[in-house]
Short mmCIF file of C-alpha atoms and ligand atoms in Angstrom, two decimals:
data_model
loop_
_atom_site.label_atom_id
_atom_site.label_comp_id
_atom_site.label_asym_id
_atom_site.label_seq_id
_atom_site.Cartn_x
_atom_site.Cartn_y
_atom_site.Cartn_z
CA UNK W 1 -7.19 18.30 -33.22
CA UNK W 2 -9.73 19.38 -30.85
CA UNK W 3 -8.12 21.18 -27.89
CA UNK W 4 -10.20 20.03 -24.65
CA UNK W 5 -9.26 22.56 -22.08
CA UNK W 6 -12.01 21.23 -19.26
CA UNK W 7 -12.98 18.05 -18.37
CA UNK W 8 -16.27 17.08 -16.43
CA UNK W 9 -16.60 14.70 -13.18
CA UNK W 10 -19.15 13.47 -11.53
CA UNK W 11 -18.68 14.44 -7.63
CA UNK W 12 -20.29 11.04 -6.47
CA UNK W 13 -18.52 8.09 -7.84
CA UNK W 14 -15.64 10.38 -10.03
CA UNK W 15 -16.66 8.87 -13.71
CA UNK W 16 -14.97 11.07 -16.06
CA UNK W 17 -17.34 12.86 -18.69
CA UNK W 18 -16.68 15.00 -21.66
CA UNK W 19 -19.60 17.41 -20.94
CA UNK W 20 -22.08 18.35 -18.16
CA UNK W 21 -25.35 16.57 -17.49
CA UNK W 22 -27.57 17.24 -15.05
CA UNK W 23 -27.27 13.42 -14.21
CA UNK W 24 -24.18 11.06 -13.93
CA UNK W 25 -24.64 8.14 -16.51
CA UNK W 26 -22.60 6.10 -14.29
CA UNK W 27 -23.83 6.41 -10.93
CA UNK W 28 -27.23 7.71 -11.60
CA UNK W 29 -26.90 10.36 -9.16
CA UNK W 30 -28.40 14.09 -10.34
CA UNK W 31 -26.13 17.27 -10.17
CA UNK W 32 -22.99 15.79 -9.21
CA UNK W 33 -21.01 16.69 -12.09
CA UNK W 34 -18.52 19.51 -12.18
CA UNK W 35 -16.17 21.08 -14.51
CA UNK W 36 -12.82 20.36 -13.92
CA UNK W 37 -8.98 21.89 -14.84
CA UNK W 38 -7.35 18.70 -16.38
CA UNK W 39 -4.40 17.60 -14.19
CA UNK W 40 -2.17 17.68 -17.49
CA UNK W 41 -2.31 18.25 -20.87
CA UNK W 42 0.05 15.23 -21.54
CA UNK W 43 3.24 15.87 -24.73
CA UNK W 44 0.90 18.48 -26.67
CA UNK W 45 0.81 18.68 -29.65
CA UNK W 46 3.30 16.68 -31.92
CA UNK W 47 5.51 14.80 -29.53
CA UNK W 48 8.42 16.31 -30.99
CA UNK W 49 7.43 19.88 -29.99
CA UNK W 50 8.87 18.96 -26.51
CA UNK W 51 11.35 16.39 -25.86
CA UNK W 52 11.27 14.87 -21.77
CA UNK W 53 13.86 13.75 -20.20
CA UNK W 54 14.90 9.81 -20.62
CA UNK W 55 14.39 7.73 -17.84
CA UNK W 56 17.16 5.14 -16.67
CA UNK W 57 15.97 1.31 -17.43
CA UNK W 58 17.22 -1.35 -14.97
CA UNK W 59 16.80 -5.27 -15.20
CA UNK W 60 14.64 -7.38 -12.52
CA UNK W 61 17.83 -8.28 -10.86
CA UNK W 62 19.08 -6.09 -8.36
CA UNK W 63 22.15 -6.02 -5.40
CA UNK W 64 19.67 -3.41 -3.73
CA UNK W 65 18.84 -5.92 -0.02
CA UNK W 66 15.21 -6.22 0.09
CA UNK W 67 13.33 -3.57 1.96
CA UNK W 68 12.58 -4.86 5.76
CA UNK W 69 9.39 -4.34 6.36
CA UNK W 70 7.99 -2.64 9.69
CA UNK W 71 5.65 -4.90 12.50
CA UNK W 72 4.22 -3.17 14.71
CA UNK W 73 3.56 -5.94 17.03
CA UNK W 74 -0.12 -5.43 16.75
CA UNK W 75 -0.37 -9.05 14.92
CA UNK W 76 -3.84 -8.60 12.93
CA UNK W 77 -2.29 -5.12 11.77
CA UNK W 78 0.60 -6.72 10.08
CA UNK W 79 -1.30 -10.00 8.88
CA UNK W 80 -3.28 -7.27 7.06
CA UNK W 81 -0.59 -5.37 5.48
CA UNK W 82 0.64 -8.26 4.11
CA UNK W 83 3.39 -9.30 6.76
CA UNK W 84 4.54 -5.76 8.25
CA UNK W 85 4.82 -2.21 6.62
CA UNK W 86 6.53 -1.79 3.37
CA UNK W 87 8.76 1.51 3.19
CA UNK W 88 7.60 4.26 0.86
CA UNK W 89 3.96 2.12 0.18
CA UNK W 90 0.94 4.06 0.18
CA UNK W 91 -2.21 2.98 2.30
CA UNK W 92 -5.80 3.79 2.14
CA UNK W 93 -7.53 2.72 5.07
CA UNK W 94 -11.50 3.73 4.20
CA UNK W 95 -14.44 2.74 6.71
CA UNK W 96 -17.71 4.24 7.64
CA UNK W 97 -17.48 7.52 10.23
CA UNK W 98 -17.51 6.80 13.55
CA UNK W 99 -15.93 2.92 13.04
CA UNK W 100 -13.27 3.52 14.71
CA UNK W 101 -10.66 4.67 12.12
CA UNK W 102 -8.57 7.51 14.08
CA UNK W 103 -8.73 5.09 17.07
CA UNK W 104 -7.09 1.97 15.16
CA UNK W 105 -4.57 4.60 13.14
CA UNK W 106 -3.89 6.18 16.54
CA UNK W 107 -3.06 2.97 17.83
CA UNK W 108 -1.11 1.90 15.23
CA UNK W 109 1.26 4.91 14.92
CA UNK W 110 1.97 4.24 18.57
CA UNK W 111 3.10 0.77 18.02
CA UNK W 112 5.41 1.40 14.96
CA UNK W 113 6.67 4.38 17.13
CA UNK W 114 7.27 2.20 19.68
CA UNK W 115 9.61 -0.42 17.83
CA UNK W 116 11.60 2.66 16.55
CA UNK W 117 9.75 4.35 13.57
CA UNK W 118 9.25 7.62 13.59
CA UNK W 119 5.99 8.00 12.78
CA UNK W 120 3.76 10.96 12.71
CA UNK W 121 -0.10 11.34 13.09
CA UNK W 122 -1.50 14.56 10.88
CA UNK W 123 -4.96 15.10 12.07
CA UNK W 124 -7.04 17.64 9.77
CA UNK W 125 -10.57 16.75 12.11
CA UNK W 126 -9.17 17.16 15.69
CA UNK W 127 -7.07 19.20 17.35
CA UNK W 128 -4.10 18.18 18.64
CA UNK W 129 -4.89 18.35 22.28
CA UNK W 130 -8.04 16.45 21.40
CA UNK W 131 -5.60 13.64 19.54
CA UNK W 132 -3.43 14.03 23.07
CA UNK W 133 -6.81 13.33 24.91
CA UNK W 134 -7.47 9.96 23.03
CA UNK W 135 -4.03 8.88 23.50
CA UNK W 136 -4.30 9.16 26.87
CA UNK W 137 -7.05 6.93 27.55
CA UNK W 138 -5.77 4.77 25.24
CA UNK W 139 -2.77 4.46 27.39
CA UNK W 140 -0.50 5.64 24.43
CA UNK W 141 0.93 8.89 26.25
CA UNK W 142 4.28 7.58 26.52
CA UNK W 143 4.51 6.55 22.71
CA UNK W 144 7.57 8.54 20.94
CA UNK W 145 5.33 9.61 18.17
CA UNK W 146 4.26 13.26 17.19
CA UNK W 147 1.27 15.10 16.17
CA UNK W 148 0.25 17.73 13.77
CA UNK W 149 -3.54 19.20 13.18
CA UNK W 150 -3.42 20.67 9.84
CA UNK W 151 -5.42 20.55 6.22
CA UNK W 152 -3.18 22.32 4.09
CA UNK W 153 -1.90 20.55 1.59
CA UNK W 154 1.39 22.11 0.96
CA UNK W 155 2.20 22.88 4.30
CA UNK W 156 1.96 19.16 5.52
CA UNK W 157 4.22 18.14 2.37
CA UNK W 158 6.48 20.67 3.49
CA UNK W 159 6.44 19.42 7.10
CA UNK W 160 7.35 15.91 5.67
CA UNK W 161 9.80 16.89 3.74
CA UNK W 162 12.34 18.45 6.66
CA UNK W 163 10.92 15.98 8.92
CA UNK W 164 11.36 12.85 7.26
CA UNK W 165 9.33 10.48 9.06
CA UNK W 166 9.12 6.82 7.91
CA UNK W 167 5.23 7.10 8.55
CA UNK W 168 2.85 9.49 7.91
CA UNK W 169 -0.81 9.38 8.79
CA UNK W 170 -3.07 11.63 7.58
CA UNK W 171 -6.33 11.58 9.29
CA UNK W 172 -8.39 12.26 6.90
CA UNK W 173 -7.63 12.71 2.89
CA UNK W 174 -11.19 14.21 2.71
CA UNK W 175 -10.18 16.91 5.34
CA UNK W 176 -7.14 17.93 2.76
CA UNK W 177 -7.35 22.05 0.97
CA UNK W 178 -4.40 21.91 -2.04
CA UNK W 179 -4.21 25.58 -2.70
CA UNK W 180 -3.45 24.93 -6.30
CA UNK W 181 -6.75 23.02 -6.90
CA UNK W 182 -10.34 25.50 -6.86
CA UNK W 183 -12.77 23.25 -5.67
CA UNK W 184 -13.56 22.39 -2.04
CA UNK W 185 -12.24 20.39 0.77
CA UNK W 186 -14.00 17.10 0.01
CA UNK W 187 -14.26 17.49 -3.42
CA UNK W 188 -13.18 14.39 -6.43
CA UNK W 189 -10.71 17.41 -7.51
CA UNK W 190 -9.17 18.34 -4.20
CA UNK W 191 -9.34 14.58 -2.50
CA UNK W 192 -7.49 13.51 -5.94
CA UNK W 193 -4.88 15.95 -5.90
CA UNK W 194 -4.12 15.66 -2.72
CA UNK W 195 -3.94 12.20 -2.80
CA UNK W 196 -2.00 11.95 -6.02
CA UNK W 197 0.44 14.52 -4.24
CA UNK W 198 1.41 12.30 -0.56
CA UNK W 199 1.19 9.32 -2.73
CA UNK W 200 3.89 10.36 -5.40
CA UNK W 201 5.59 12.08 -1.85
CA UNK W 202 5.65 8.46 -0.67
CA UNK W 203 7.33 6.88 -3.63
CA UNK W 204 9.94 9.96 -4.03
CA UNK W 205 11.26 10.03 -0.16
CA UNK W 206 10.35 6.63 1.12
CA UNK W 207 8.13 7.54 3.38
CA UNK W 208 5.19 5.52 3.90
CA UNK W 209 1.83 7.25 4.18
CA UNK W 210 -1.40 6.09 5.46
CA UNK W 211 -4.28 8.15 4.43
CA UNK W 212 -7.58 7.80 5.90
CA UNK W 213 -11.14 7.92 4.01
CA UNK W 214 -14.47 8.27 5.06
CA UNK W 215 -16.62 6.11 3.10
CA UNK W 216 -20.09 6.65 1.55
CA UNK W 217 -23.34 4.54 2.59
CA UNK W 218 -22.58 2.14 -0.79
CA UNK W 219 -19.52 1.35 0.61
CA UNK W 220 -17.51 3.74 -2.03
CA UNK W 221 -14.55 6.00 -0.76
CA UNK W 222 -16.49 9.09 -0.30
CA UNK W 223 -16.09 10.65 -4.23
CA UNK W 224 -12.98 9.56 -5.36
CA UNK W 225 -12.83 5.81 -6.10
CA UNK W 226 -9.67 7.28 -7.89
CA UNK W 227 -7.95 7.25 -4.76
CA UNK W 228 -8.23 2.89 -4.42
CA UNK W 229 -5.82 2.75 -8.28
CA UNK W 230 -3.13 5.21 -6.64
CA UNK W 231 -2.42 3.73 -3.42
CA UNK W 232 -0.50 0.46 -3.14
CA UNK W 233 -2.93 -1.00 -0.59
CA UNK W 234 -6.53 -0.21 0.27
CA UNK W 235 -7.68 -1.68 3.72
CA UNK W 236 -11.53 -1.45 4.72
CA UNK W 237 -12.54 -1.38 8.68
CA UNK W 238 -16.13 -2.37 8.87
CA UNK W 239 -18.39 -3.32 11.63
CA UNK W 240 -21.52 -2.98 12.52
CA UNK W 241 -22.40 -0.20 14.84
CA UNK W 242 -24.24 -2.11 17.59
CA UNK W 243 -21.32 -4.67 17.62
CA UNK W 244 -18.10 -4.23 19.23
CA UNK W 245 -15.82 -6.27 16.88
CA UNK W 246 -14.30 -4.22 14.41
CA UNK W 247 -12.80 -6.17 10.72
CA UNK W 248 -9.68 -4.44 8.64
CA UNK W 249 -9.99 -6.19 5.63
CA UNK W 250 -7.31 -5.80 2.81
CA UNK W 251 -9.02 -5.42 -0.76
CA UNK W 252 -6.32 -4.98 -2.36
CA UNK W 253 -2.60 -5.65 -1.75
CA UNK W 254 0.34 -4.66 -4.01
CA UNK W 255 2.88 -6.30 -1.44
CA UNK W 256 0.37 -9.07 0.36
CA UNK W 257 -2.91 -11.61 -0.26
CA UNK W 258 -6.02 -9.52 -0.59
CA UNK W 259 -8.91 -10.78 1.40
CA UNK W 260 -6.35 -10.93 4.02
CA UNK W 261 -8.95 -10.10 7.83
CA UNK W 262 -7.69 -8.70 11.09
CA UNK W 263 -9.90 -8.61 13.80
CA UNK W 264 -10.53 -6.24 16.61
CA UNK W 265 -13.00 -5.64 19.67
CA UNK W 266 -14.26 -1.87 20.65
CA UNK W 267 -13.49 -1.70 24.11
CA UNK W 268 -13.03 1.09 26.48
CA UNK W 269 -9.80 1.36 26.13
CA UNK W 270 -9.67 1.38 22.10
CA UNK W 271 -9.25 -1.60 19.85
CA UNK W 272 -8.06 -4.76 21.22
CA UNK W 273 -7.00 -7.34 19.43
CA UNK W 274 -8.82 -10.67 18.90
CA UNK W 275 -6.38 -13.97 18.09
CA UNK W 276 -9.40 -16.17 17.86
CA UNK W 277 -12.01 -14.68 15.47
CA UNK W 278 -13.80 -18.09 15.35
CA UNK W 279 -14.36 -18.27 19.10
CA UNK W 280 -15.77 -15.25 19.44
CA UNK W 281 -18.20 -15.32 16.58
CA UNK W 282 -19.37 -18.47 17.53
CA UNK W 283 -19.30 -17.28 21.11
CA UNK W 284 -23.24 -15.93 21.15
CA UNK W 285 -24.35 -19.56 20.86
CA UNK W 286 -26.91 -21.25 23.22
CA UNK W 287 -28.47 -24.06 22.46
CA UNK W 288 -29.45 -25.51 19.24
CA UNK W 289 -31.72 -23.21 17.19
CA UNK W 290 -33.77 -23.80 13.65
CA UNK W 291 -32.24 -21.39 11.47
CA UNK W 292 -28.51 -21.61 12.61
CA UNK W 293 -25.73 -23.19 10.28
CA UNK W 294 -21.98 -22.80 11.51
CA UNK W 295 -19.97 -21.86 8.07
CA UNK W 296 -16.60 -23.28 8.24
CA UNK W 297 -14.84 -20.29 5.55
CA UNK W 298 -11.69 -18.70 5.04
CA UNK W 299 -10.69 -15.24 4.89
CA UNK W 300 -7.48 -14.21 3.02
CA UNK W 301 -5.06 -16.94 5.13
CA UNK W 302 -7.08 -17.33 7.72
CA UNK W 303 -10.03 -19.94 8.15
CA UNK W 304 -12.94 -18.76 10.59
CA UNK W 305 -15.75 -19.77 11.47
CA UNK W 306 -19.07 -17.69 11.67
CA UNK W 307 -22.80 -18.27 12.78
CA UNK W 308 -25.07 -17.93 9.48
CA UNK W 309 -28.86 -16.90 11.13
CA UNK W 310 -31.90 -17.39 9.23
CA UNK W 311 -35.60 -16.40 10.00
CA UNK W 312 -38.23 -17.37 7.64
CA UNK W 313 -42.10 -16.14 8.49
CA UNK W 314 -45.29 -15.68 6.77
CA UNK W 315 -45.37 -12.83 5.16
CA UNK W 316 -48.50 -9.97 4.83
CA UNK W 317 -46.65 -8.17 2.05
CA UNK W 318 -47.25 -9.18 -1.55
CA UNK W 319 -43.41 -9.09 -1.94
CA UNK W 320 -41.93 -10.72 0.49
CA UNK W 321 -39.38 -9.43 2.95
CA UNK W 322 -35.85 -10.45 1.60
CA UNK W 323 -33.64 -8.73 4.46
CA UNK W 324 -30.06 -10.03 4.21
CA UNK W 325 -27.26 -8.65 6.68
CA UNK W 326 -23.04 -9.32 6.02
CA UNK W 327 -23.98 -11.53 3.25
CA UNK W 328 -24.61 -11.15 -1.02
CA UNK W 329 -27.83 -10.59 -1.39
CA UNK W 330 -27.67 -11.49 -5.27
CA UNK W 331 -26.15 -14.65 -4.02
CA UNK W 332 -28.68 -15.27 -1.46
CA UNK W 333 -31.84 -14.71 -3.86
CA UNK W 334 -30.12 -17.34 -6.09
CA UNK W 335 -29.84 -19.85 -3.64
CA UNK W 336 -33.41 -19.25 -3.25
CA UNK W 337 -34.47 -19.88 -6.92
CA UNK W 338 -32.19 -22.56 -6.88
CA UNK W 339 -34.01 -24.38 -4.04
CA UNK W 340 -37.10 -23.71 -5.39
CA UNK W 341 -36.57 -24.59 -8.87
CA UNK W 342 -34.39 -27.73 -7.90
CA UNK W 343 -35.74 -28.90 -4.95
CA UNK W 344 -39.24 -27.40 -5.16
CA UNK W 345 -39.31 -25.81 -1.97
CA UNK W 346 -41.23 -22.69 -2.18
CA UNK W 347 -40.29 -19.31 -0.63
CA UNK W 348 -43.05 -17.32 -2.55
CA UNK W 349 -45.47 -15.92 0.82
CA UNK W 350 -42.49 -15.68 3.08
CA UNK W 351 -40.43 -13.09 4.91
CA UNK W 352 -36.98 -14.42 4.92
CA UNK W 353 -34.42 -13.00 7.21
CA UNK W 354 -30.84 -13.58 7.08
CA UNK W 355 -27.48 -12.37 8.83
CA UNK W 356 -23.98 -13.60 9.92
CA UNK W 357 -23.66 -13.53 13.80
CA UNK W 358 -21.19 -10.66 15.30
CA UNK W 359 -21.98 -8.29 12.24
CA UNK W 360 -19.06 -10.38 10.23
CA UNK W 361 -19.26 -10.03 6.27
CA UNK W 362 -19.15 -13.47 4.22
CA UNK W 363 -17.90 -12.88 0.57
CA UNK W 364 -16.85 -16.21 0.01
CA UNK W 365 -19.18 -18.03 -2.47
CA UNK W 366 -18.29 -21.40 -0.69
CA UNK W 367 -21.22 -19.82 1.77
CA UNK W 368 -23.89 -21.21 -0.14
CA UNK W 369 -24.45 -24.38 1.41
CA UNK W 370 -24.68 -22.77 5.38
CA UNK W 371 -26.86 -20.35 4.01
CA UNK W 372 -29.52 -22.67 2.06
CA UNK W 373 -28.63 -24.80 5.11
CA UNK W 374 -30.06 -21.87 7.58
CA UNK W 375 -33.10 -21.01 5.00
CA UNK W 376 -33.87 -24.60 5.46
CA UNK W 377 -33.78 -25.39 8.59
CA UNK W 378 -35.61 -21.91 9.63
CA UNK W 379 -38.38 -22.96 6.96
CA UNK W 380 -38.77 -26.57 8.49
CA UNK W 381 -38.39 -25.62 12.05
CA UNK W 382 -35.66 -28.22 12.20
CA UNK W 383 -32.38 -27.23 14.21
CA UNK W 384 -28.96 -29.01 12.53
CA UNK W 385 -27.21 -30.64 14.73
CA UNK W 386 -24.61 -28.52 16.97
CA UNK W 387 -21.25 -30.43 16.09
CA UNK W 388 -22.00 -30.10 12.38
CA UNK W 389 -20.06 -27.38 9.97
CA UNK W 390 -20.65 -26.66 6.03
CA UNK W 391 -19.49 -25.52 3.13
CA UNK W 392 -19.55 -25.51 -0.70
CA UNK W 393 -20.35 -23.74 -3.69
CA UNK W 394 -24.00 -24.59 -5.04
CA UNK W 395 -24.38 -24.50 -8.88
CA UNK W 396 -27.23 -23.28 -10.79
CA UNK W 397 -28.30 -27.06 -11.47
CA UNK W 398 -28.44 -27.35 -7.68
CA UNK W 399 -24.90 -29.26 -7.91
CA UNK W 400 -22.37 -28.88 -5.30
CA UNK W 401 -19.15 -27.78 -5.96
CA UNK W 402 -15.41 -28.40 -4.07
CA UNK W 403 -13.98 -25.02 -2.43
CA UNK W 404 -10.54 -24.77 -1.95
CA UNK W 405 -8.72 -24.76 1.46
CA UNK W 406 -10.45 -27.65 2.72
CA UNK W 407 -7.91 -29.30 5.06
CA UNK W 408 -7.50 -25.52 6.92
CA UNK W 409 -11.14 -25.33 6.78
CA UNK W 410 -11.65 -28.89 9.01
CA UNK W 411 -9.20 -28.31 10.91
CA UNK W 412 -10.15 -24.95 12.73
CA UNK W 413 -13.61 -26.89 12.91
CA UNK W 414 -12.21 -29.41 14.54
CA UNK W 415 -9.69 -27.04 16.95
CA UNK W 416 -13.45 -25.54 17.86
CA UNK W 417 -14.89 -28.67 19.33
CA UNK W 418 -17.30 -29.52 16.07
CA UNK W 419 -17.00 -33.62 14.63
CA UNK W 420 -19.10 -33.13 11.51
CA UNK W 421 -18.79 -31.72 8.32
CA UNK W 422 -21.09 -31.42 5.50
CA UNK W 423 -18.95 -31.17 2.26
CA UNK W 424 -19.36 -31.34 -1.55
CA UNK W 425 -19.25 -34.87 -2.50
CA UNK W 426 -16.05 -34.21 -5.37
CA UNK W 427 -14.12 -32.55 -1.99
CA UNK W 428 -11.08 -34.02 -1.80
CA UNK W 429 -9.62 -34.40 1.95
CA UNK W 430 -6.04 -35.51 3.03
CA UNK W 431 -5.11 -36.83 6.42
CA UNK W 432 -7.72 -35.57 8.67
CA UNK W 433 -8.94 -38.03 11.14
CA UNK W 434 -11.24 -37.20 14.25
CA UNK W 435 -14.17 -35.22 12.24
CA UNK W 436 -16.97 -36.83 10.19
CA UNK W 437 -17.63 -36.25 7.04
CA UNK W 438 -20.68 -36.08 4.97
CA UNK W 439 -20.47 -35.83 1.52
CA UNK W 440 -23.50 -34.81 -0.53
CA UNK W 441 -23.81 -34.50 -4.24
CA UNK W 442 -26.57 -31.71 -4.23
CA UNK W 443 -29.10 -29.98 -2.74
CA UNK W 444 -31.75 -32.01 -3.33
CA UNK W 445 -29.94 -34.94 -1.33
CA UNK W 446 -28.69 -32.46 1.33
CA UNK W 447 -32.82 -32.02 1.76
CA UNK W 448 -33.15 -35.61 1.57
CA UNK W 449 -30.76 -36.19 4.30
CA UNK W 450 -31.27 -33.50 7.12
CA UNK W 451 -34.57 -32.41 6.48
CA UNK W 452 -35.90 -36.22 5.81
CA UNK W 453 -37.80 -34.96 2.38
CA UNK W 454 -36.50 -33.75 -1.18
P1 LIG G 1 -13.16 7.04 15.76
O1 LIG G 1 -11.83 6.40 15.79
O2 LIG G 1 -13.20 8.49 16.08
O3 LIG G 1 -13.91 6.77 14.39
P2 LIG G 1 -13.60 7.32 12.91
O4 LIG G 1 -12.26 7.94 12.92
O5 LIG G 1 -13.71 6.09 12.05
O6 LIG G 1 -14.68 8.30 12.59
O7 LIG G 1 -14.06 6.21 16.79
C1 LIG G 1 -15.24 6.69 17.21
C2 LIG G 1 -16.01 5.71 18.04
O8 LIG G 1 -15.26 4.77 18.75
C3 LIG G 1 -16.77 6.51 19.05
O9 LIG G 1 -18.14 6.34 18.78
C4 LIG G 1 -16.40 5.97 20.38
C5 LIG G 1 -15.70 4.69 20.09
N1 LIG G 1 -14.53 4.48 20.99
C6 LIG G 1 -14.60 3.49 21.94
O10 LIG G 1 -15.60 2.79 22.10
N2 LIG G 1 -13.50 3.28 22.75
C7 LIG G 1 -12.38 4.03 22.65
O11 LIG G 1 -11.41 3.81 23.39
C8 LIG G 1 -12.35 5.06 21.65
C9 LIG G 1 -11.14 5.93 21.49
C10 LIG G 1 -13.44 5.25 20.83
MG1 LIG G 2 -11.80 9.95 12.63
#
């Protein structure tokens, strides 16, 4: 048997390989990859050389009460973690520097300390008077939480351990030096470890632990996508910079829906929270605009409405402009062939511009008909009318197809003041008077009907 006594990772996106390259064939990315102890060498060889230790087996039934979860009062917080915070769980919370991370993990430590966990806030980027600072303006001095600025590894697991807590923070995993790991701070190997150590910490003392990762411009954990399979949850907060609202988005959920939003505003005062995500996405609009389609979606539980834009111009280049912002741009480029190729409505010499108002993401692929809805009305100059919402999933054939969640869907449309909906003919609806409905079969009789051609 061949005894491998190094194994090779790439730095960028943490693909395992069994020797070095000069390029990572999984990321593409060029001197990335670095030689690595292996974390274990497993039984050895022969299992029977060394015999472990037998584990106890229980049934599914247990007289063990169910674990009360933790709110922290701070609703979208909890709606994101799935209904409150689970004891022992371990949480990734990743996001783009500068999004407000430490401000919304600052915030939140407060409010679990201050419906009686004891939660602690491990900073490895600020000190703690800095940490004190924040808290201060954030109004969070009289919070009974603690601090701690430290990076090493063993000596926060240490602190833990006599401490306790039933929260942990640890601002950020990327900050984190395990002695018994040579690489750097930063590193796949040190970010792993270190991970792999508070998160098997977690499990052992109950304590949950909430580590915090910077994320690269593809929207990858910086290095270690490693770290997303070891924690129980891994929550994204994404914005855009210019904007001040602020999404936590749960993309994955061991103890909750996934998909599952929480919104927040920036303010001056740190994150506040926003009840009414609909209202205030919709809240930038004037009059009515070619280009603008109101996209009655859901998100997780939660049904919201958002503002899809659309600007379609000449274009000088010989490839046109295809600049798409919060949206799929895959998806978007196949709603264009689709409308072209169905409805023969050519894009070919035009710009086309698209983003969701308030720097929102959409996901959802029941998007499609607001956004050939915007393209369309941008392209004809023609604005849809203002009490009008839409959804459903357009097929390659240019067919429409029924999303699910329509009655929540109508109904936050109708809470926000709008009478019309344009729907996939097959949609089936139950009980819901006091909105219109239009049902259309594809997009060449959506075309037909609100743009008067097809
Ligand atoms: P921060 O939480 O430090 O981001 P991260 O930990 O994700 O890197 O937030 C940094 C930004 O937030 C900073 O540019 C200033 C802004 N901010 C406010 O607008 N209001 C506030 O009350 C606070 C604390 C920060
Ligand atoms: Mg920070």
């Amino acid at each position: 048997m061949v005894k491998s006594s190094s194994a090779f990772t790439c730095t960028a996106c943490g693909a395992a390989h069994k020797k070095w390259a000069g390029r990572c064939d999984a990321c593409g990315a060029w001197n990335t990859i670095i030689e690595e102890a292996p974390l274990s060498r497993g039984p050895g060889r022969g299992l029977g050389a060394a015999k472990g230790r037998s584990i106890a087996l229980a049934g599914l039934t247990s007289d063990e009460p169910a674990l009360p979860r933790a709110q922290s009062r701070m609703a979208e917080l909890d709606r994101v973690l799935g209904g409150g915070l689970v004891p022992g769980s371990a949480i990734l919370v990743g996001g783009d520097p500068g999004i407000g991370k430490s401000t919304l993990l600052l915030q939140a430590a407060a409010a679990f300390a201050r419906v009686g966990l004891n939660a602690v806030y491990i900073s490895g980027e600020e000190a703690s008077a800095q940490v004190r600072m924040r808290a201060r303006r954030l109004g969070l001095s009289d919070a009974p939480m603690r601090l701690g600025a430290e990076t090493n590894l063993r000596d926060i697991l240490t602190t833990l351990d006599q401490e306790r807590p039933d929260l942990a923070i640890i601002d950020s995993v990327q900050t984190l030096w395990a002695d018994h790991v040579e690489a750097a701070p930063g590193s796949v190997a040190q970010v792993r470890a270190a991970a792999h150590e508070l998160v098997t910490f977690a499990k052992r003392r109950g304590v949950a632990v909430i580590l915090v990762g910077h994320v690269t411009k593809d929207g990858q954990i910086a290095g270690p996508r490693v770290v997303e399979h070891m924690v129980d949850t891994v929550l994204y907060f994404e914005g855009e910079r210019g904007h001040q609202f602020r999404i936590l988005r749960s993309v994955k959920n061991r103890f909750g829906p996934a998909d599952e939003i929480g919104v927040f505003e920036m303010t001056g005062a740190g994150l506040a929270e926003v009840a009414n995500p609909s209202a205030l996405f919709l809240s930038e609009r004037g009059q009515p605009v070619p280009g603008s389609a109101v996209f009655a979606g859901i998100e997780g539980t939660r049904p919201v409405l958002t503002e899809i834009q659309a600007l379609v111009a000449p274009s000088t280049l010989a490839s046109p402009r295809r600049t798409v912002v919060g949206l799929d741009s895959g998806r978007v480029s196949t709603i264009i062939a689709v409308l072209e190729a169905r409805c023969g409505i050519p894009f070919a010499g035009l710009d086309v511009f698209l983003n969701v108002a308030g720097g929102m993401r959409v996901n959802e692929p029941a998007a499609d008909l607001a956004i050939a809805g915007a393209l369309l009305s941008a392209r004809e100059d023609s604005a849809f009318p203002p009490e009008a919402v839409l959804f459903g999933e357009i097929s390659l054939s240019g067919a429409l197809r029924p999303v699910a969640g329509v009655e929540n869907r109508l109904k936050e449309a109708q809470k926000l003041g709008f009478s019309q909906a344009i729907i996939p003919e097959g949609q089936k609806v139950e009980g819901l008077d006091g909105i219109s409905v239009m049902r259309i079969a594809d997009l060449t009789g959506f075309v037909g009907e609100l743009f008067g051609a097809g």
